[in-house]
Amino acid sequence: MEKELTAREKFKEILDGTFIKNYDKPENNKEKIRIFCEKVQKLKPQKLFRYRKIDDNNNFYDALCKNLITTSNPINFNDPFDSLIYVNVQEILDDLKNPRSRTKFKKWLEYNPALVQSLQAKQKSILKGFLNESDDKYRLNIRVALPKIEKSLSHIIAHSIDYLKTYSNIACFSETIKSPIMWSHYADSHKGFALEYDFKNYNSPCINCSNKCRFAHYDLLFPVIYSDERFNAKDFIASYFVQSIFAKVPFGVFVPIDDDLAIYKILLRKSMDWKYEQEWRIISHCNTKPAIYKKPTAIYLGVNMSTRDKNLLIDFANKNNIPVHEMYIEHNSKEYAMNSKQISN
């Protein structure tokens, strides 16, 4: 009997099997995105939890009063592999050495007639020679230029790593409230608290955003995929490379993107070592941190939380009609298990 796939395994099939190409017809992409988001919506659990610690400046309390879910950048995460791309450089170079790679370059030039027209006569002549020279001559020219190409590629990879880790805004959640490791890592060794949210009818924070970026149509709440291998970001690097080259061109340059979802395929991959987190993520690439507002449906207090902090959160919860649960350890149990009991509302 065939084993039924878990929600994460189903999501991996959906994500890896969906490709949004920016040069396809807009109506086709819109339908692909609709189907993609609809499938992901069906996989969402009713509840997700967010572990928090008490900070000295009471920033946690300010965010709580505003029903604000704050985001962080991967550069500040505790996993150095988080959002770190893997690129098979040799695979890229092998593609480049193949004369057939010029077909993609010709296609790209077709999308940018203004760029071709802006070139000087000498530049146009060089470009024409590059596109029409024999396969053997092309291979020879690439072989001569290889040291410069490798150096440039290395620079682009480093720059893209910095971009992903610095400018991706991520809010992390877990499917479990009973993980001792999660309480230890993300709730200040059980001295913090956790917030419960109902995400079944979640709407993306991008819906009412004035900055209409190309990711605005995605639902933006996804499960993390745990794997023994990192995602090969070759297509992402190829697009990023072209974008970086023409970033300073004084007019718009259309860069064909073979996989608009590549950035999510990178940011949603983590090692199997982190599987216990059962993580979901809200991901945004806004120039400014997105304002995600959502009222928690419950508050959970850590077993090592101080009386002062407990009273502060219980008072807040009572004023806002939010149930409060307290985590506890059953001393008569042989299991390393955590439990909770409701103590307010």
XYZ file of C-alpha atoms in Angstrom:
345
model
C 0.000 0.000 0.000
C 1.414 3.366 -1.018
C 2.274 5.660 1.866
C 0.255 8.891 2.016
C 2.346 12.033 1.657
C 2.616 14.496 4.534
C 1.601 18.146 4.052
C 5.268 19.110 3.657
C 5.905 16.389 1.108
C 2.847 17.522 -0.835
C 4.056 21.116 -0.685
C 7.486 20.096 -1.972
C 5.840 18.437 -4.982
C 3.705 21.543 -5.588
C 6.605 24.002 -5.208
C 9.179 22.032 -7.202
C 6.628 21.284 -9.909
C 5.546 24.916 -10.445
C 7.507 27.296 -12.673
C 6.395 30.884 -13.211
C 8.224 32.322 -16.219
C 7.948 36.094 -16.518
C 7.979 35.909 -20.315
C 4.871 33.734 -20.480
C 1.459 35.287 -21.075
C 0.306 37.251 -17.965
C -3.079 35.517 -17.936
C -1.365 32.099 -17.924
C 0.906 33.082 -15.029
C -2.009 34.550 -13.097
C -3.842 31.237 -13.370
C -0.713 29.276 -12.353
C -0.273 31.473 -9.279
C -3.960 31.106 -8.368
C -3.740 27.305 -8.546
C -0.443 27.290 -6.618
C -1.839 29.436 -3.766
C -5.083 27.433 -3.698
C -3.169 24.161 -3.249
C -0.961 25.620 -0.500
C -4.002 27.034 1.315
C -5.442 23.505 1.661
C -2.256 22.332 3.419
C -2.260 24.972 6.160
C -2.857 23.795 9.720
C -5.540 25.485 11.785
C -3.034 26.748 14.352
C 0.573 27.867 14.285
C 2.743 29.009 17.183
C 5.373 31.715 17.509
C 7.937 31.467 20.304
C 9.074 34.751 21.864
C 11.447 35.962 24.556
C 11.081 38.827 27.009
C 13.463 41.641 26.060
C 14.698 44.379 28.395
C 13.298 47.181 26.239
C 9.785 45.677 26.226
C 9.747 45.629 22.401
C 7.888 42.311 22.648
C 5.093 44.017 24.615
C 4.834 46.923 22.176
C 4.448 44.488 19.250
C 1.922 42.450 21.239
C -0.213 45.534 21.974
C -0.251 46.361 18.248
C -1.011 42.753 17.175
C 2.162 43.112 15.113
C 4.091 40.097 13.824
C 7.666 41.283 13.334
C 10.034 39.860 10.724
C 13.766 39.157 10.766
C 16.495 38.769 8.161
C 18.198 35.367 7.689
C 21.575 36.949 8.467
C 20.396 37.079 12.100
C 19.166 33.465 12.230
C 20.908 30.785 14.297
C 21.486 28.487 11.304
C 24.378 29.623 9.029
C 22.938 27.477 6.227
C 19.571 29.251 6.370
C 18.883 30.981 3.022
C 22.437 30.177 1.912
C 22.363 29.303 -1.762
C 24.136 26.354 -3.289
C 25.365 26.824 -6.842
C 27.028 24.214 -9.015
C 29.482 26.596 -10.683
C 30.853 23.922 -13.017
C 27.334 23.224 -14.274
C 26.907 26.912 -15.162
C 30.287 27.017 -16.911
C 29.504 23.839 -18.850
C 26.253 25.403 -20.061
C 28.134 28.528 -21.083
C 30.728 26.539 -23.039
C 27.987 24.942 -25.100
C 27.409 26.967 -28.303
C 23.713 26.289 -27.978
C 23.647 28.648 -24.982
C 23.625 31.499 -27.511
C 20.020 30.597 -28.332
C 18.917 31.859 -24.919
C 21.049 34.986 -25.359
C 19.435 35.687 -28.752
C 16.016 35.295 -27.174
C 16.952 37.743 -24.454
C 18.033 40.317 -27.052
C 14.661 39.953 -28.775
C 13.015 41.072 -25.535
C 15.233 44.188 -25.389
C 15.279 45.979 -28.779
C 15.931 49.319 -27.034
C 19.126 47.913 -25.544
C 20.369 46.722 -28.932
C 19.593 50.114 -30.488
C 21.563 51.887 -27.758
C 24.799 50.077 -28.656
C 27.497 51.794 -30.653
C 28.389 50.522 -34.131
C 31.522 48.751 -32.900
C 29.600 47.065 -30.066
C 26.923 45.898 -32.492
C 29.595 44.444 -34.768
C 31.175 42.518 -31.863
C 27.753 41.257 -30.796
C 26.901 40.122 -34.312
C 30.205 38.271 -34.587
C 29.621 36.583 -31.226
C 26.200 35.346 -32.285
C 27.209 34.136 -35.746
C 30.734 32.764 -35.291
C 31.399 29.045 -35.725
C 30.911 26.678 -32.795
C 34.662 25.963 -32.600
C 35.538 29.658 -32.483
C 32.869 30.246 -29.853
C 34.333 27.508 -27.649
C 37.817 28.967 -28.070
C 36.690 32.486 -27.140
C 34.870 31.201 -24.075
C 37.938 29.218 -23.021
C 40.091 32.378 -23.273
C 37.544 34.424 -21.311
C 36.966 31.724 -18.680
C 39.182 33.237 -15.893
C 37.267 36.545 -16.085
C 33.933 34.739 -16.248
C 34.734 32.645 -13.163
C 35.827 35.731 -11.234
C 32.672 37.606 -12.194
C 30.500 34.601 -11.315
C 32.150 34.291 -7.906
C 31.409 37.967 -7.225
C 27.768 37.584 -8.281
C 27.254 34.537 -6.065
C 28.680 36.376 -3.049
C 26.486 39.397 -3.797
C 23.345 37.282 -4.170
C 24.044 35.503 -0.870
C 24.276 38.884 0.830
C 21.035 39.975 -0.850
C 19.065 36.900 0.234
C 20.336 36.956 3.807
C 20.002 40.727 4.285
C 16.851 41.730 2.402
C 14.525 38.752 2.845
C 11.975 39.458 5.593
C 10.846 36.298 7.364
C 8.497 35.548 10.259
C 8.817 32.010 11.650
C 6.124 29.784 13.173
C 5.854 26.203 14.374
C 3.148 23.570 14.260
C 3.972 22.454 17.815
C 3.679 24.120 21.211
C 5.106 21.156 23.139
C 8.715 21.070 21.950
C 11.224 21.508 24.821
C 13.936 22.379 22.268
C 11.817 25.132 20.693
C 11.110 26.614 24.120
C 14.837 26.479 24.887
C 16.046 27.996 21.609
C 13.408 30.621 20.891
C 11.742 31.409 24.216
C 14.839 32.141 26.312
C 15.202 28.700 27.928
C 11.492 28.527 28.821
C 11.542 32.002 30.455
C 9.621 33.441 27.501
C 6.204 32.773 25.992
C 4.510 31.621 22.801
C 1.643 33.031 20.763
C -0.983 30.950 19.001
C -2.412 32.165 15.676
C -5.266 30.948 13.505
C -3.948 30.913 9.937
C -6.669 28.914 8.238
C -8.131 32.061 6.690
C -4.873 33.972 6.460
C -4.500 36.794 3.942
C -1.152 37.992 2.640
C 0.148 41.308 4.053
C 0.902 42.268 0.449
C -2.779 42.616 -0.447
C -3.036 46.195 0.825
C 0.592 47.124 0.175
C 1.226 50.132 -2.084
C 4.522 48.646 -3.279
C 3.251 46.265 -5.973
C 6.269 43.993 -6.379
C 6.261 40.871 -8.511
C 5.682 38.660 -5.453
C 2.532 40.470 -4.281
C 0.176 37.808 -5.695
C 1.613 34.925 -3.686
C 0.042 33.802 -0.436
C 3.451 34.096 1.295
C 2.836 31.616 4.153
C 4.624 28.348 3.389
C 5.951 25.265 5.206
C 9.707 24.743 5.367
C 11.022 21.766 3.383
C 13.565 19.644 5.275
C 16.106 17.905 3.097
C 19.533 16.268 3.137
C 20.548 18.327 0.098
C 20.543 22.057 -0.553
C 18.568 23.486 -3.456
C 20.570 24.103 -6.646
C 20.082 27.834 -7.316
C 21.548 27.848 -10.825
C 18.519 29.496 -12.479
C 18.297 32.130 -9.741
C 21.967 33.049 -10.187
C 21.618 33.264 -13.972
C 18.788 35.823 -13.671
C 20.532 37.683 -10.869
C 23.708 37.861 -12.966
C 21.936 39.539 -15.886
C 20.041 41.918 -13.583
C 23.260 43.031 -11.910
C 24.972 43.707 -15.247
C 22.229 46.046 -16.428
C 21.258 47.589 -13.085
C 22.696 50.987 -14.119
C 21.322 51.086 -17.658
C 19.291 54.361 -17.935
C 16.205 52.527 -19.239
C 14.302 49.383 -18.381
C 15.867 46.084 -19.376
C 13.659 43.003 -19.477
C 15.395 40.036 -17.863
C 13.765 36.685 -18.680
C 13.262 34.714 -15.471
C 12.803 30.979 -15.901
C 11.516 30.428 -12.372
C 9.932 33.235 -10.365
C 9.509 30.779 -7.487
C 13.256 30.073 -7.260
C 13.672 32.537 -4.414
C 11.093 30.626 -2.340
C 12.706 27.310 -3.245
C 15.881 28.708 -1.659
C 14.378 30.379 1.430
C 12.187 27.386 2.306
C 14.941 24.745 2.411
C 16.558 23.641 5.670
C 18.630 20.682 6.804
C 16.893 17.607 8.220
C 18.623 18.512 11.506
C 15.925 21.192 11.993
C 12.955 18.944 11.266
C 11.797 19.058 14.891
C 10.866 22.746 14.419
C 7.943 21.875 12.098
C 8.367 25.387 10.728
C 6.170 27.604 8.548
C 7.269 30.980 7.212
C 5.780 34.248 6.070
C 8.250 35.600 3.496
C 8.360 39.084 2.013
C 10.881 40.899 -0.183
C 9.567 44.388 0.422
C 12.064 47.268 0.476
C 10.552 48.106 3.845
C 9.656 45.478 6.414
C 6.051 44.402 5.827
C 3.466 45.285 8.458
C 1.847 41.964 9.418
C -1.029 42.496 11.829
C -2.808 39.547 13.416
C -4.334 39.079 16.840
C -3.158 35.950 18.687
C -5.834 33.426 19.635
C -3.970 32.294 22.790
C -0.856 32.982 24.882
C 1.327 30.229 26.382
C 3.612 30.925 29.357
C 6.986 29.175 29.711
C 7.675 26.913 32.714
C 10.586 29.116 33.870
C 8.826 32.442 33.365
C 9.109 34.964 36.193
C 6.037 35.900 38.221
C 6.377 39.524 37.079
C 6.343 38.557 33.385
C 3.465 36.118 33.910
C 1.350 38.796 35.564
C 2.146 41.265 32.780
C 0.956 38.890 30.051
C -2.069 37.637 31.997
C -3.184 41.240 32.585
C -2.753 42.022 28.881
C -4.659 38.873 27.870
C -7.567 39.616 30.218
C -7.915 43.133 28.810
C -7.950 41.783 25.250
C -10.025 38.639 25.840
C -7.222 36.236 24.901
C -7.009 32.811 26.609
C -3.817 32.132 28.584
C -2.247 28.687 28.965
C 0.646 27.728 31.199
C 3.168 25.080 30.203
C 4.001 22.491 32.848
C 5.944 19.252 33.287
C 4.165 16.230 34.698
C 6.521 14.950 37.415
C 4.830 11.555 37.623
C 5.336 10.851 33.921
C 8.223 8.801 32.471
C 8.030 10.729 29.200
C 10.026 13.829 28.281
C 6.779 15.588 27.473
C 5.436 19.077 28.040
C 1.795 19.839 28.714
C -0.317 22.961 29.042
C -3.333 24.031 31.047
C -5.589 27.045 30.632
C -5.354 29.480 33.543
C -7.211 32.565 32.305
C -10.325 33.385 30.244
